[in-house]
Amino acid sequence: MNTSFIQYEDVSVQYSPYVMGIDNINLSIEQGEFVFFIGPTGSGKSTTLKLLTREVEHTSGHLWLSGKLLDHWKESSIPILRRNMGIVPQNCGLLPNKKVWENINYALRAIGVPRRTARKRVIEILEQVNIAQRADAYPSELSGGEKQRVAIGRALVNNPPLLIADEPTANLDPECSLDIMSLLMRLNDEGTTVLVSTHEHHLVTMLKKRVINLSRGKIVTDDVPSLDNNYLAPEMYVYSGPN
Ligand SMILES: Nc1ncnc2c1ncn2[C@@H]1O[C@H](COP(=O)(O)OP(=O)(O)O)[C@@H](O)[C@H]1O
Ligand SMILES: [Mg+2]
């Protein structure tokens, strides 16, 4: 009997005889959790997340989402599965010839929301991700952080219980990264389960959420960093010179 919201049991992805995407992962995630996946390039972060969106299939083990076994999930059922998740792509993936509000509206209409309801929902979503003041801008007129906020807004059109963001801050400066992480944490406070992969180890250490550290397709640590005692992330040290 499986009771976790997400459960990986001995899950491996073997891309080819010599390439393991992930190697025997065991992992449980409960509804309402916020989980960071960190690790160097090639460590298996994207593979771990893409199993849930079914962009990748596991080659062994068992995977459950919301009590459903995803092993041998039918291709034709993938759109139904994805309707219950918000996916934030790394490059924001906005339609360049549509304004901010039109990007959100388009996504709402695409899932069948009636025109009038969509108009109202667009405003709610833009406010939720704090970008309403840029509603009439085109993506090319936005900063990287603003684009990513719209991308997160677009991922919310289904009111998904699960939000998956694979390196959402990869192209952002540290200040914008913190802004995006704060937004994701706020959405988590409102009840959404949030899974985020990132390179930004130091930032993640400061945010006191569960951190799963991958290396060569395996989980090496899985805990919540503490900032007790004298711990300071390396970039927080300020060299004051000899005295
Ligand atoms: N579509 C693919 N085909 C073959 N190998 C892949 C594919 N995607 C990822 N890999 C390999 O799987 C391993 C894990 O990759 P990935 O999950 O993308 O790691 P990360 O997101 O941490 O950078 C790497 O060795 C990578 O080269
Ligand atoms: Mg990746």
Short mmCIF file of C-alpha atoms and ligand atoms in Angstrom, two decimals:
data_model
loop_
_atom_site.label_atom_id
_atom_site.label_comp_id
_atom_site.label_asym_id
_atom_site.label_seq_id
_atom_site.Cartn_x
_atom_site.Cartn_y
_atom_site.Cartn_z
CA MET A 1 0.00 0.00 0.00
CA ASN A 2 1.42 3.35 -1.02
CA THR A 3 0.48 6.47 0.89
CA SER A 4 2.99 9.18 -0.13
CA PHE A 5 2.02 11.84 -2.66
CA ILE A 6 5.09 10.95 -4.72
CA GLN A 7 7.07 7.77 -4.27
CA TYR A 8 10.11 6.48 -6.15
CA GLU A 9 10.95 2.88 -5.31
CA ASP A 10 14.28 1.55 -6.68
CA VAL A 11 13.79 3.74 -9.75
CA SER A 12 16.46 3.75 -12.45
CA VAL A 13 16.62 5.32 -15.87
CA GLN A 14 19.11 3.71 -18.19
CA TYR A 15 19.38 5.89 -21.29
CA SER A 16 21.80 3.52 -23.01
CA PRO A 17 23.99 0.56 -22.03
CA TYR A 18 26.57 3.01 -20.69
CA VAL A 19 24.47 5.96 -19.51
CA MET A 20 22.42 5.88 -16.32
CA GLY A 21 20.21 8.94 -15.90
CA ILE A 22 19.38 7.96 -12.33
CA ASP A 23 20.48 4.88 -10.48
CA ASN A 24 18.18 3.18 -7.98
CA ILE A 25 16.47 6.20 -6.43
CA ASN A 26 14.26 5.74 -3.35
CA LEU A 27 12.34 8.81 -2.36
CA SER A 28 9.04 9.84 -0.77
CA ILE A 29 7.54 13.29 -1.02
CA GLU A 30 4.41 14.31 0.87
CA GLN A 31 1.72 16.70 -0.27
CA GLY A 32 2.58 20.28 0.63
CA GLU A 33 6.35 19.76 0.71
CA PHE A 34 8.91 22.06 -0.91
CA VAL A 35 11.88 20.11 -2.22
CA PHE A 36 15.07 21.33 -3.86
CA PHE A 37 17.08 19.00 -6.10
CA ILE A 38 20.70 20.03 -6.34
CA GLY A 39 23.83 18.48 -7.81
CA PRO A 40 26.28 19.08 -10.64
CA THR A 41 25.34 18.96 -14.32
CA GLY A 42 24.60 15.39 -15.32
CA SER A 43 23.78 14.25 -11.77
CA GLY A 44 20.19 13.31 -12.65
CA LYS A 45 18.10 16.30 -11.49
CA SER A 46 16.18 16.72 -14.75
CA THR A 47 15.74 12.98 -15.18
CA THR A 48 14.23 12.72 -11.69
CA LEU A 49 11.71 15.49 -12.47
CA LYS A 50 10.98 14.37 -16.04
CA LEU A 51 9.83 11.01 -14.73
CA LEU A 52 6.88 12.77 -13.11
CA THR A 53 5.94 14.66 -16.27
CA ARG A 54 6.55 11.47 -18.25
CA GLU A 55 9.02 13.16 -20.56
CA VAL A 56 11.22 10.24 -19.49
CA GLU A 57 10.22 6.66 -18.61
CA HIS A 58 11.96 4.66 -15.91
CA THR A 59 13.58 1.46 -17.06
CA SER A 60 13.24 -0.26 -13.67
CA GLY A 61 11.58 0.26 -10.31
CA HIS A 62 8.20 1.73 -9.43
CA LEU A 63 6.94 5.28 -9.34
CA TRP A 64 3.70 6.57 -7.83
CA LEU A 65 2.11 9.99 -8.10
CA SER A 66 -1.07 10.76 -6.17
CA GLY A 67 -1.58 7.07 -5.53
CA LYS A 68 -1.33 6.18 -9.23
CA LEU A 69 1.37 3.82 -10.42
CA LEU A 70 3.16 5.49 -13.31
CA ASP A 71 4.95 2.35 -14.54
CA HIS A 72 3.93 1.67 -18.15
CA TRP A 73 1.78 4.82 -18.17
CA LYS A 74 0.01 5.03 -21.49
CA GLU A 75 1.16 7.72 -23.89
CA SER A 76 -2.47 8.70 -24.46
CA SER A 77 -2.98 9.37 -20.73
CA ILE A 78 -0.07 11.80 -20.41
CA PRO A 79 -2.13 14.96 -21.09
CA ILE A 80 -4.53 13.99 -18.28
CA LEU A 81 -1.59 13.45 -15.95
CA ARG A 82 -0.06 16.81 -16.85
CA ARG A 83 -3.35 18.60 -16.26
CA ASN A 84 -2.67 18.05 -12.57
CA MET A 85 0.73 19.66 -12.55
CA GLY A 86 2.28 22.99 -13.39
CA ILE A 87 5.52 22.77 -15.33
CA VAL A 88 7.88 25.76 -15.41
CA PRO A 89 10.40 25.41 -18.23
CA GLN A 90 13.95 26.65 -17.81
CA ASN A 91 13.78 29.09 -20.73
CA CYS A 92 10.30 30.38 -19.71
CA GLY A 93 8.85 29.31 -23.09
CA LEU A 94 6.57 32.35 -23.56
CA LEU A 95 4.95 33.11 -26.89
CA PRO A 96 6.99 36.09 -28.16
CA ASN A 97 4.22 37.65 -30.23
CA LYS A 98 1.72 37.71 -27.35
CA LYS A 99 1.60 40.16 -24.47
CA VAL A 100 2.02 38.98 -20.88
CA TRP A 101 -1.72 38.78 -20.21
CA GLU A 102 -2.32 37.12 -23.60
CA ASN A 103 0.24 34.43 -22.77
CA ILE A 104 -1.72 33.54 -19.63
CA ASN A 105 -5.07 33.92 -21.38
CA TYR A 106 -3.93 31.64 -24.20
CA ALA A 107 -2.95 28.93 -21.72
CA LEU A 108 -6.30 29.24 -19.95
CA ARG A 109 -8.26 29.06 -23.21
CA ALA A 110 -6.17 26.06 -24.30
CA ILE A 111 -7.42 24.06 -21.32
CA GLY A 112 -11.01 25.02 -22.09
CA VAL A 113 -11.65 27.89 -19.66
CA PRO A 114 -14.50 30.01 -21.08
CA ARG A 115 -13.55 33.47 -22.36
CA ARG A 116 -15.14 35.50 -19.55
CA THR A 117 -13.82 33.30 -16.76
CA ALA A 118 -10.38 33.39 -18.38
CA ARG A 119 -10.35 37.21 -18.30
CA LYS A 120 -10.93 37.13 -14.54
CA ARG A 121 -8.45 34.32 -13.95
CA VAL A 122 -5.74 36.16 -15.93
CA ILE A 123 -5.93 39.07 -13.49
CA GLU A 124 -5.86 36.77 -10.46
CA ILE A 125 -2.85 34.89 -11.79
CA LEU A 126 -0.93 38.04 -12.73
CA GLU A 127 -1.49 39.33 -9.20
CA GLN A 128 -0.55 36.00 -7.69
CA VAL A 129 2.89 36.13 -9.36
CA ASN A 130 3.16 39.90 -8.89
CA ILE A 131 3.45 40.89 -12.54
CA ALA A 132 0.09 42.64 -13.10
CA GLN A 133 1.85 45.98 -13.73
CA ARG A 134 3.51 44.43 -16.82
CA ALA A 135 0.35 42.86 -18.26
CA ASP A 136 0.62 44.73 -21.56
CA ALA A 137 4.32 44.15 -22.17
CA TYR A 138 5.68 41.69 -24.72
CA PRO A 139 8.10 39.04 -23.42
CA SER A 140 11.02 40.78 -25.17
CA GLU A 141 10.34 43.85 -23.01
CA LEU A 142 10.67 41.94 -19.73
CA SER A 143 13.67 41.22 -17.54
CA GLY A 144 14.70 37.59 -17.04
CA GLY A 145 13.08 37.52 -13.60
CA GLU A 146 9.83 39.02 -14.91
CA LYS A 147 9.67 36.47 -17.76
CA GLN A 148 10.14 33.67 -15.28
CA ARG A 149 7.32 35.05 -13.10
CA VAL A 150 5.01 34.97 -16.14
CA ALA A 151 6.16 31.41 -16.86
CA ILE A 152 5.27 30.44 -13.29
CA GLY A 153 1.91 32.21 -13.70
CA ARG A 154 1.23 30.23 -16.84
CA ALA A 155 2.05 27.01 -14.98
CA LEU A 156 -0.70 27.90 -12.47
CA VAL A 157 -3.60 27.93 -14.95
CA ASN A 158 -4.79 24.50 -13.81
CA ASN A 159 -4.55 25.38 -10.11
CA PRO A 160 -2.17 22.44 -9.94
CA PRO A 161 -1.49 20.64 -6.66
CA LEU A 162 2.07 20.07 -7.91
CA LEU A 163 4.49 22.59 -9.41
CA ILE A 164 7.69 21.36 -11.09
CA ALA A 165 10.44 23.82 -12.00
CA ASP A 166 13.63 22.52 -13.59
CA GLU A 167 16.34 25.14 -13.03
CA PRO A 168 13.93 28.10 -13.11
CA THR A 169 16.73 30.49 -12.11
CA ALA A 170 19.45 29.19 -14.44
CA ASN A 171 19.60 32.41 -16.45
CA LEU A 172 19.03 34.88 -13.62
CA ASP A 173 21.32 36.97 -11.43
CA PRO A 174 21.37 36.12 -7.69
CA GLU A 175 18.87 38.80 -6.69
CA CYS A 176 16.31 37.65 -9.27
CA SER A 177 16.95 34.03 -8.29
CA LEU A 178 16.03 34.82 -4.70
CA ASP A 179 12.91 36.64 -5.92
CA ILE A 180 11.80 33.59 -7.96
CA MET A 181 12.56 31.17 -5.11
CA SER A 182 10.57 33.41 -2.75
CA LEU A 183 7.63 33.35 -5.13
CA LEU A 184 7.80 29.54 -5.34
CA MET A 185 7.95 29.35 -1.54
CA ARG A 186 4.89 31.60 -1.26
CA LEU A 187 2.97 29.34 -3.65
CA ASN A 188 4.07 26.45 -1.45
CA ASP A 189 2.74 28.27 1.63
CA GLU A 190 -0.59 28.49 -0.19
CA GLY A 191 -0.64 24.68 -0.42
CA THR A 192 1.10 23.71 -3.67
CA THR A 193 3.71 20.96 -3.54
CA VAL A 194 6.81 22.44 -5.20
CA LEU A 195 9.80 20.60 -6.69
CA VAL A 196 12.70 22.73 -7.91
CA SER A 197 16.03 21.76 -9.37
CA THR A 198 18.85 24.25 -9.18
CA HIS A 199 22.59 24.76 -9.29
CA GLU A 200 22.44 27.42 -6.61
CA HIS A 201 23.69 25.51 -3.59
CA HIS A 202 24.38 28.55 -1.44
CA LEU A 203 20.98 30.11 -2.01
CA VAL A 204 19.28 26.81 -1.25
CA THR A 205 21.21 26.36 1.97
CA MET A 206 19.81 29.68 3.23
CA LEU A 207 16.18 28.82 2.48
CA LYS A 208 15.83 25.95 4.99
CA LYS A 209 13.77 23.67 2.79
CA ARG A 210 14.33 19.98 2.12
CA VAL A 211 17.36 19.55 -0.14
CA ILE A 212 18.04 16.36 -2.11
CA ASN A 213 21.60 16.29 -3.31
CA LEU A 214 22.26 14.09 -6.34
CA SER A 215 25.55 12.85 -7.67
CA ARG A 216 25.96 10.50 -10.61
CA GLY A 217 22.31 9.53 -10.52
CA LYS A 218 22.22 8.69 -6.82
CA ILE A 219 20.90 10.54 -3.78
CA VAL A 220 23.85 11.44 -1.57
CA THR A 221 22.04 13.53 1.04
CA ASP A 222 18.41 14.33 1.77
CA ASP A 223 17.83 16.78 4.60
CA VAL A 224 16.88 20.28 5.67
CA PRO A 225 19.95 22.46 6.14
CA SER A 226 20.20 24.14 9.49
CA LEU A 227 21.65 27.59 9.96
CA ASP A 228 22.44 26.97 13.60
CA ASN A 229 25.63 27.81 15.39
CA ASN A 230 28.15 29.72 13.38
CA TYR A 231 27.25 28.47 9.95
CA LEU A 232 27.60 30.98 7.13
CA ALA A 233 27.42 30.22 3.42
CA PRO A 234 30.82 31.01 1.84
CA GLU A 235 29.55 34.04 -0.07
CA MET A 236 28.27 35.53 3.18
CA TYR A 237 31.77 35.87 4.62
CA VAL A 238 33.04 39.40 4.36
CA TYR A 239 36.79 39.78 4.45
CA SER A 240 37.54 42.74 6.62
CA GLY A 241 41.30 42.65 6.24
CA PRO A 242 43.94 41.99 8.89
CA ASN A 243 43.51 43.81 12.18
N1 LIG B 1 17.82 12.10 -23.44
C1 LIG B 1 18.98 11.60 -22.98
N2 LIG B 1 19.63 10.63 -23.66
C2 LIG B 1 20.76 10.10 -23.19
N3 LIG B 1 21.35 10.46 -22.03
C3 LIG B 1 20.76 11.42 -21.31
C4 LIG B 1 19.54 12.05 -21.74
N4 LIG B 1 19.18 12.96 -20.83
C5 LIG B 1 20.12 12.93 -19.87
N5 LIG B 1 21.07 12.01 -20.14
C6 LIG B 1 22.24 11.67 -19.31
O1 LIG B 1 21.75 11.27 -18.04
C7 LIG B 1 22.56 11.80 -16.99
C8 LIG B 1 21.70 12.66 -16.09
O2 LIG B 1 21.26 13.80 -16.84
P1 LIG B 1 20.25 14.90 -16.29
O3 LIG B 1 19.13 14.22 -15.59
O4 LIG B 1 19.93 15.78 -17.42
O5 LIG B 1 21.15 15.64 -15.21
P2 LIG B 1 21.07 17.14 -14.64
O6 LIG B 1 19.70 17.66 -14.88
O7 LIG B 1 21.41 16.98 -13.19
O8 LIG B 1 22.10 17.93 -15.36
C9 LIG B 1 23.70 12.54 -17.69
O9 LIG B 1 24.78 11.65 -17.81
C10 LIG B 1 23.13 12.87 -19.03
O10 LIG B 1 24.14 12.99 -20.00
MG MG B 2 19.04 19.38 -15.88
#
